[in-house]
mmCIF file with all atom_site columns, C-alpha atoms and ligand atoms in Angstrom:
data_model
loop_
_atom_site.group_PDB
_atom_site.id
_atom_site.type_symbol
_atom_site.label_atom_id
_atom_site.label_alt_id
_atom_site.label_comp_id
_atom_site.label_asym_id
_atom_site.label_entity_id
_atom_site.label_seq_id
_atom_site.pdbx_PDB_ins_code
_atom_site.Cartn_x
_atom_site.Cartn_y
_atom_site.Cartn_z
_atom_site.occupancy
_atom_site.B_iso_or_equiv
_atom_site.pdbx_formal_charge
_atom_site.auth_seq_id
_atom_site.auth_comp_id
_atom_site.auth_asym_id
_atom_site.auth_atom_id
_atom_site.pdbx_PDB_model_num
ATOM   1   C CA . MET A 1 1   ? -16.559 -77.488 -35.648 1.00 0.00 ? 843  MET A CA 1
ATOM   2   C CA . LYS A 1 2   ? -13.871 -76.628 -33.658 1.00 0.00 ? 844  LYS A CA 1
ATOM   3   C CA . LEU A 1 3   ? -15.362 -72.923 -33.059 1.00 0.00 ? 845  LEU A CA 1
ATOM   4   C CA . LEU A 1 4   ? -18.633 -74.721 -31.741 1.00 0.00 ? 846  LEU A CA 1
ATOM   5   C CA . LEU A 1 5   ? -16.568 -77.194 -29.591 1.00 0.00 ? 847  LEU A CA 1
ATOM   6   C CA . SER A 1 6   ? -14.952 -74.119 -27.936 1.00 0.00 ? 848  SER A CA 1
ATOM   7   C CA . LEU A 1 7   ? -18.456 -72.481 -27.647 1.00 0.00 ? 849  LEU A CA 1
ATOM   8   C CA . THR A 1 8   ? -20.114 -75.628 -26.054 1.00 0.00 ? 850  THR A CA 1
ATOM   9   C CA . ILE A 1 9   ? -17.083 -75.673 -23.909 1.00 0.00 ? 851  ILE A CA 1
ATOM   10  C CA . LEU A 1 10  ? -17.244 -71.915 -22.563 1.00 0.00 ? 852  LEU A CA 1
ATOM   11  C CA . VAL A 1 11  ? -21.235 -71.882 -22.350 1.00 0.00 ? 853  VAL A CA 1
ATOM   12  C CA . ALA A 1 12  ? -20.722 -75.350 -20.313 1.00 0.00 ? 854  ALA A CA 1
ATOM   13  C CA . ALA A 1 13  ? -17.957 -73.415 -18.077 1.00 0.00 ? 855  ALA A CA 1
ATOM   14  C CA . ILE A 1 14  ? -20.635 -70.395 -17.812 1.00 0.00 ? 856  ILE A CA 1
ATOM   15  C CA . PHE A 1 15  ? -23.243 -72.622 -16.457 1.00 0.00 ? 857  PHE A CA 1
ATOM   16  C CA . VAL A 1 16  ? -21.106 -74.715 -14.238 1.00 0.00 ? 858  VAL A CA 1
ATOM   17  C CA . VAL A 1 17  ? -19.394 -71.062 -12.501 1.00 0.00 ? 859  VAL A CA 1
ATOM   18  C CA . HIS A 1 18  ? -23.294 -69.927 -11.993 1.00 0.00 ? 860  HIS A CA 1
ATOM   19  C CA . GLY A 1 19  ? -24.962 -73.038 -12.168 1.00 0.00 ? 861  GLY A CA 1
ATOM   20  C CA . SER A 1 20  ? -26.452 -72.645 -8.901  1.00 0.00 ? 862  SER A CA 1
ATOM   21  C CA . SER A 1 21  ? -29.508 -71.163 -9.415  1.00 0.00 ? 863  SER A CA 1
ATOM   22  C CA . VAL A 1 22  ? -31.936 -72.029 -12.358 1.00 0.00 ? 864  VAL A CA 1
ATOM   23  C CA . THR A 1 23  ? -35.513 -72.397 -13.804 1.00 0.00 ? 865  THR A CA 1
ATOM   24  C CA . TRP A 1 24  ? -37.367 -74.877 -15.801 1.00 0.00 ? 866  TRP A CA 1
ATOM   25  C CA . GLY A 1 25  ? -40.431 -74.203 -17.468 1.00 0.00 ? 867  GLY A CA 1
ATOM   26  C CA . ARG A 1 26  ? -41.861 -70.985 -17.705 1.00 0.00 ? 868  ARG A CA 1
ATOM   27  C CA . ARG A 1 27  ? -44.409 -69.103 -14.947 1.00 0.00 ? 869  ARG A CA 1
ATOM   28  C CA . LYS A 1 28  ? -47.730 -67.485 -16.441 1.00 0.00 ? 870  LYS A CA 1
ATOM   29  C CA . ASN A 1 29  ? -48.744 -64.310 -14.900 1.00 0.00 ? 871  ASN A CA 1
ATOM   30  C CA . ASN A 1 30  ? -51.878 -66.515 -13.038 1.00 0.00 ? 872  ASN A CA 1
ATOM   31  C CA . ASP A 1 31  ? -49.994 -69.123 -11.777 1.00 0.00 ? 873  ASP A CA 1
ATOM   32  C CA . PHE A 1 32  ? -49.998 -70.458 -7.882  1.00 0.00 ? 874  PHE A CA 1
ATOM   33  C CA . LEU A 1 33  ? -47.260 -70.896 -5.781  1.00 0.00 ? 875  LEU A CA 1
ATOM   34  C CA . LEU A 1 34  ? -47.555 -74.310 -5.281  1.00 0.00 ? 876  LEU A CA 1
ATOM   35  C CA . SER A 1 35  ? -44.582 -74.841 -2.833  1.00 0.00 ? 877  SER A CA 1
ATOM   36  C CA . ARG A 1 36  ? -41.654 -73.118 -1.639  1.00 0.00 ? 878  ARG A CA 1
ATOM   37  C CA . GLN A 1 37  ? -39.028 -75.109 0.238   1.00 0.00 ? 879  GLN A CA 1
ATOM   38  C CA . VAL A 1 38  ? -36.058 -73.853 1.717   1.00 0.00 ? 880  VAL A CA 1
ATOM   39  C CA . GLU A 1 39  ? -32.992 -76.245 2.060   1.00 0.00 ? 881  GLU A CA 1
ATOM   40  C CA . VAL A 1 40  ? -30.176 -75.741 3.990   1.00 0.00 ? 882  VAL A CA 1
ATOM   41  C CA . ARG A 1 41  ? -27.258 -78.018 4.961   1.00 0.00 ? 883  ARG A CA 1
ATOM   42  C CA . SER A 1 42  ? -24.031 -77.414 6.906   1.00 0.00 ? 884  SER A CA 1
ATOM   43  C CA . ALA A 1 43  ? -20.664 -78.085 5.379   1.00 0.00 ? 885  ALA A CA 1
ATOM   44  C CA . ILE A 1 44  ? -19.230 -81.425 5.840   1.00 0.00 ? 886  ILE A CA 1
ATOM   45  C CA . LYS A 1 45  ? -15.252 -81.896 5.556   1.00 0.00 ? 887  LYS A CA 1
ATOM   46  C CA . ASN A 1 46  ? -13.988 -83.540 2.707   1.00 0.00 ? 888  ASN A CA 1
ATOM   47  C CA . ASN A 1 47  ? -17.956 -84.614 1.669   1.00 0.00 ? 889  ASN A CA 1
ATOM   48  C CA . PHE A 1 48  ? -20.654 -83.219 -0.265  1.00 0.00 ? 890  PHE A CA 1
ATOM   49  C CA . TRP A 1 49  ? -24.500 -82.885 0.094   1.00 0.00 ? 891  TRP A CA 1
ATOM   50  C CA . ASN A 1 50  ? -26.721 -84.945 -2.303  1.00 0.00 ? 892  ASN A CA 1
ATOM   51  C CA . ILE A 1 51  ? -30.640 -84.632 -1.644  1.00 0.00 ? 893  ILE A CA 1
ATOM   52  C CA . ASP A 1 52  ? -33.574 -84.972 -3.384  1.00 0.00 ? 894  ASP A CA 1
ATOM   53  C CA . VAL A 1 53  ? -36.436 -82.850 -2.832  1.00 0.00 ? 895  VAL A CA 1
ATOM   54  C CA . ASP A 1 54  ? -39.771 -84.182 -4.031  1.00 0.00 ? 896  ASP A CA 1
ATOM   55  C CA . PHE A 1 55  ? -43.041 -82.461 -4.568  1.00 0.00 ? 897  PHE A CA 1
ATOM   56  C CA . PRO A 1 56  ? -45.271 -83.107 -3.819  1.00 0.00 ? 898  PRO A CA 1
ATOM   57  C CA . ARG A 1 57  ? -43.845 -84.136 -0.338  1.00 0.00 ? 899  ARG A CA 1
ATOM   58  C CA . ALA A 1 58  ? -44.529 -87.212 1.260   1.00 0.00 ? 900  ALA A CA 1
ATOM   59  C CA . ASP A 1 59  ? -47.905 -88.405 2.263   1.00 0.00 ? 901  ASP A CA 1
ATOM   60  C CA . THR A 1 60  ? -49.540 -85.439 0.353   1.00 0.00 ? 902  THR A CA 1
ATOM   61  C CA . GLU A 1 61  ? -51.392 -85.001 -2.678  1.00 0.00 ? 903  GLU A CA 1
ATOM   62  C CA . ASN A 1 62  ? -50.918 -82.610 -5.863  1.00 0.00 ? 904  ASN A CA 1
ATOM   63  C CA . TYR A 1 63  ? -53.763 -81.748 -8.097  1.00 0.00 ? 905  TYR A CA 1
ATOM   64  C CA . TYR A 1 64  ? -52.251 -79.131 -10.220 1.00 0.00 ? 906  TYR A CA 1
ATOM   65  C CA . LYS A 1 65  ? -50.139 -79.005 -13.162 1.00 0.00 ? 907  LYS A CA 1
ATOM   66  C CA . ILE A 1 66  ? -46.545 -77.464 -12.979 1.00 0.00 ? 908  ILE A CA 1
ATOM   67  C CA . SER A 1 67  ? -46.039 -74.806 -15.161 1.00 0.00 ? 909  SER A CA 1
ATOM   68  C CA . ALA A 1 68  ? -42.046 -74.005 -13.828 1.00 0.00 ? 910  ALA A CA 1
ATOM   69  C CA . ILE A 1 69  ? -39.272 -74.709 -10.923 1.00 0.00 ? 911  ILE A CA 1
ATOM   70  C CA . PHE A 1 70  ? -37.011 -72.253 -9.716  1.00 0.00 ? 912  PHE A CA 1
ATOM   71  C CA . VAL A 1 71  ? -34.214 -73.001 -7.967  1.00 0.00 ? 913  VAL A CA 1
ATOM   72  C CA . TYR A 1 72  ? -32.336 -70.230 -6.197  1.00 0.00 ? 914  TYR A CA 1
ATOM   73  C CA . ASP A 1 73  ? -29.021 -70.423 -4.392  1.00 0.00 ? 915  ASP A CA 1
ATOM   74  C CA . ASN A 1 74  ? -29.369 -68.080 -1.342  1.00 0.00 ? 916  ASN A CA 1
ATOM   75  C CA . PHE A 1 75  ? -25.454 -67.910 -1.082  1.00 0.00 ? 917  PHE A CA 1
ATOM   76  C CA . LYS A 1 76  ? -25.373 -66.011 -3.980  1.00 0.00 ? 918  LYS A CA 1
ATOM   77  C CA . ASN A 1 77  ? -21.668 -66.707 -4.395  1.00 0.00 ? 919  ASN A CA 1
ATOM   78  C CA . SER A 1 78  ? -21.759 -69.599 -7.104  1.00 0.00 ? 920  SER A CA 1
ATOM   79  C CA . THR A 1 79  ? -20.628 -71.893 -4.494  1.00 0.00 ? 921  THR A CA 1
ATOM   80  C CA . GLY A 1 80  ? -24.379 -73.128 -3.803  1.00 0.00 ? 922  GLY A CA 1
ATOM   81  C CA . ALA A 1 81  ? -25.445 -76.694 -4.478  1.00 0.00 ? 923  ALA A CA 1
ATOM   82  C CA . VAL A 1 82  ? -26.178 -77.729 -8.247  1.00 0.00 ? 924  VAL A CA 1
ATOM   83  C CA . PRO A 1 83  ? -29.897 -78.217 -8.958  1.00 0.00 ? 925  PRO A CA 1
ATOM   84  C CA . GLY A 1 84  ? -30.808 -81.022 -11.246 1.00 0.00 ? 926  GLY A CA 1
ATOM   85  C CA . LEU A 1 85  ? -34.597 -81.980 -12.304 1.00 0.00 ? 927  LEU A CA 1
ATOM   86  C CA . TRP A 1 86  ? -34.681 -85.888 -12.048 1.00 0.00 ? 928  TRP A CA 1
ATOM   87  C CA . ALA A 1 87  ? -38.045 -86.353 -12.558 1.00 0.00 ? 929  ALA A CA 1
ATOM   88  C CA . GLY A 1 88  ? -41.436 -84.631 -13.636 1.00 0.00 ? 930  GLY A CA 1
ATOM   89  C CA . GLY A 1 89  ? -41.799 -81.084 -13.543 1.00 0.00 ? 931  GLY A CA 1
ATOM   90  C CA . PRO A 1 90  ? -43.098 -78.622 -16.098 1.00 0.00 ? 932  PRO A CA 1
ATOM   91  C CA . GLY A 1 91  ? -46.299 -80.422 -17.801 1.00 0.00 ? 933  GLY A CA 1
ATOM   92  C CA . TYR A 1 92  ? -46.542 -83.130 -14.908 1.00 0.00 ? 934  TYR A CA 1
ATOM   93  C CA . ARG A 1 93  ? -48.051 -83.084 -11.244 1.00 0.00 ? 935  ARG A CA 1
ATOM   94  C CA . PHE A 1 94  ? -44.896 -83.963 -9.641  1.00 0.00 ? 936  PHE A CA 1
ATOM   95  C CA . ALA A 1 95  ? -41.164 -83.056 -9.758  1.00 0.00 ? 937  ALA A CA 1
ATOM   96  C CA . GLN A 1 96  ? -37.655 -84.546 -8.125  1.00 0.00 ? 938  GLN A CA 1
ATOM   97  C CA . VAL A 1 97  ? -35.482 -82.082 -7.640  1.00 0.00 ? 939  VAL A CA 1
ATOM   98  C CA . ASN A 1 98  ? -31.636 -82.872 -6.779  1.00 0.00 ? 940  ASN A CA 1
ATOM   99  C CA . LEU A 1 99  ? -29.301 -80.566 -5.256  1.00 0.00 ? 941  LEU A CA 1
ATOM   100 C CA . ARG A 1 100 ? -25.658 -81.406 -5.027  1.00 0.00 ? 942  ARG A CA 1
ATOM   101 C CA . SER A 1 101 ? -23.512 -79.552 -3.059  1.00 0.00 ? 943  SER A CA 1
ATOM   102 C CA . PHE A 1 102 ? -19.693 -78.796 -3.334  1.00 0.00 ? 944  PHE A CA 1
ATOM   103 C CA . GLU A 1 103 ? -17.255 -80.633 -1.085  1.00 0.00 ? 945  GLU A CA 1
ATOM   104 C CA . ASN A 1 104 ? -16.457 -78.837 2.178   1.00 0.00 ? 946  ASN A CA 1
ATOM   105 C CA . VAL A 1 105 ? -19.166 -76.264 1.530   1.00 0.00 ? 947  VAL A CA 1
ATOM   106 C CA . GLY A 1 106 ? -22.611 -76.448 3.007   1.00 0.00 ? 948  GLY A CA 1
ATOM   107 C CA . LEU A 1 107 ? -25.877 -75.304 1.170   1.00 0.00 ? 949  LEU A CA 1
ATOM   108 C CA . ASN A 1 108 ? -28.698 -73.121 1.152   1.00 0.00 ? 950  ASN A CA 1
ATOM   109 C CA . SER A 1 109 ? -31.248 -73.258 -1.496  1.00 0.00 ? 951  SER A CA 1
ATOM   110 C CA . THR A 1 110 ? -35.074 -72.205 -2.210  1.00 0.00 ? 952  THR A CA 1
ATOM   111 C CA . ILE A 1 111 ? -37.092 -74.199 -4.651  1.00 0.00 ? 953  ILE A CA 1
ATOM   112 C CA . GLU A 1 112 ? -40.454 -72.628 -6.062  1.00 0.00 ? 954  GLU A CA 1
ATOM   113 C CA . ILE A 1 113 ? -43.128 -74.582 -7.688  1.00 0.00 ? 955  ILE A CA 1
ATOM   114 C CA . TYR A 1 114 ? -45.549 -73.065 -9.820  1.00 0.00 ? 956  TYR A CA 1
ATOM   115 C CA . GLY A 1 115 ? -48.390 -74.366 -11.667 1.00 0.00 ? 957  GLY A CA 1
ATOM   116 C CA . ARG A 1 116 ? -51.976 -74.322 -12.094 1.00 0.00 ? 958  ARG A CA 1
HETATM 117 C C1 . LIG B 2 .   ? -30.787 -69.417 3.988   1.00 0.00 ? 1535 LIG B C1 1
HETATM 118 O O1 . LIG B 2 .   ? -31.011 -68.353 3.331   1.00 0.00 ? 1535 LIG B O1 1
HETATM 119 C C2 . LIG B 2 .   ? -32.140 -67.640 3.095   1.00 0.00 ? 1535 LIG B C2 1
HETATM 120 C C3 . LIG B 2 .   ? -32.656 -66.411 2.503   1.00 0.00 ? 1535 LIG B C3 1
HETATM 121 O O2 . LIG B 2 .   ? -31.482 -65.668 2.004   1.00 0.00 ? 1535 LIG B O2 1
HETATM 122 C C4 . LIG B 2 .   ? -31.870 -66.706 4.729   1.00 0.00 ? 1535 LIG B C4 1
HETATM 123 O O3 . LIG B 2 .   ? -32.741 -66.162 5.209   1.00 0.00 ? 1535 LIG B O3 1
HETATM 124 C C5 . LIG B 2 .   ? -31.217 -67.785 5.634   1.00 0.00 ? 1535 LIG B C5 1
HETATM 125 O O4 . LIG B 2 .   ? -30.894 -67.192 7.085   1.00 0.00 ? 1535 LIG B O4 1
HETATM 126 C C6 . LIG B 2 .   ? -30.274 -68.495 5.276   1.00 0.00 ? 1535 LIG B C6 1
HETATM 127 N N1 . LIG B 2 .   ? -30.046 -69.814 6.327   1.00 0.00 ? 1535 LIG B N1 1
HETATM 128 C C7 . LIG B 2 .   ? -28.775 -69.941 6.765   1.00 0.00 ? 1535 LIG B C7 1
HETATM 129 C C8 . LIG B 2 .   ? -28.977 -71.044 7.687   1.00 0.00 ? 1535 LIG B C8 1
HETATM 130 O O5 . LIG B 2 .   ? -27.954 -69.773 6.470   1.00 0.00 ? 1535 LIG B O5 1
HETATM 131 C C1 . LIG B 2 .   ? -20.491 -68.552 0.216   1.00 0.00 ? 1536 LIG B C1 1
HETATM 132 O O1 . LIG B 2 .   ? -21.429 -68.122 0.914   1.00 0.00 ? 1536 LIG B O1 1
HETATM 133 C C2 . LIG B 2 .   ? -21.506 -69.328 1.919   1.00 0.00 ? 1536 LIG B C2 1
HETATM 134 C C3 . LIG B 2 .   ? -22.329 -68.562 2.344   1.00 0.00 ? 1536 LIG B C3 1
HETATM 135 O O2 . LIG B 2 .   ? -22.270 -67.648 2.967   1.00 0.00 ? 1536 LIG B O2 1
HETATM 136 C C4 . LIG B 2 .   ? -20.584 -69.486 2.727   1.00 0.00 ? 1536 LIG B C4 1
HETATM 137 O O3 . LIG B 2 .   ? -20.388 -70.683 3.416   1.00 0.00 ? 1536 LIG B O3 1
HETATM 138 C C5 . LIG B 2 .   ? -19.149 -70.040 1.709   1.00 0.00 ? 1536 LIG B C5 1
HETATM 139 O O4 . LIG B 2 .   ? -17.922 -70.094 2.593   1.00 0.00 ? 1536 LIG B O4 1
HETATM 140 C C6 . LIG B 2 .   ? -18.724 -68.524 0.542   1.00 0.00 ? 1536 LIG B C6 1
HETATM 141 N N1 . LIG B 2 .   ? -18.193 -69.429 -0.575  1.00 0.00 ? 1536 LIG B N1 1
HETATM 142 C C7 . LIG B 2 .   ? -17.231 -68.455 -1.077  1.00 0.00 ? 1536 LIG B C7 1
HETATM 143 C C8 . LIG B 2 .   ? -15.827 -69.221 -1.669  1.00 0.00 ? 1536 LIG B C8 1
HETATM 144 O O5 . LIG B 2 .   ? -16.684 -67.419 -0.428  1.00 0.00 ? 1536 LIG B O5 1
#
């Protein structure tokens, strides 16, 4: 039990340190790229960014089912925004991805959505 707890904490720590790029779902060979969006924000002193990225964008329709979502942290030094899937995602026709940056650090993340 104690070992399991330690392992869980270790895995959680690794996730936090390298938590800026994530994948949800699985991309199949014949899936289309439905959307690629780059979100860039500059740092704010003593504050962080917390933004919601909606797919499809407002006033557009999406008829495809999402198979996978990739979020890439373009900073590549583990200080980029931590992504969260707040709604929809694989199996749905919509998704809401949240990006939460660290205090005093901006963000530059690419969100790719695949489906068919
Ligand atoms: C964000 O990252 C992309 C991909 O690495 C890069 O091409 C772009 O210049 C970056 N934007 C800013 C404002 O740093
Ligand atoms: C990580 O990279 C970004 C963009 O190049 C930069 O603004 C930030 O200060 C870097 N963070 C660290 C800890 O080096």
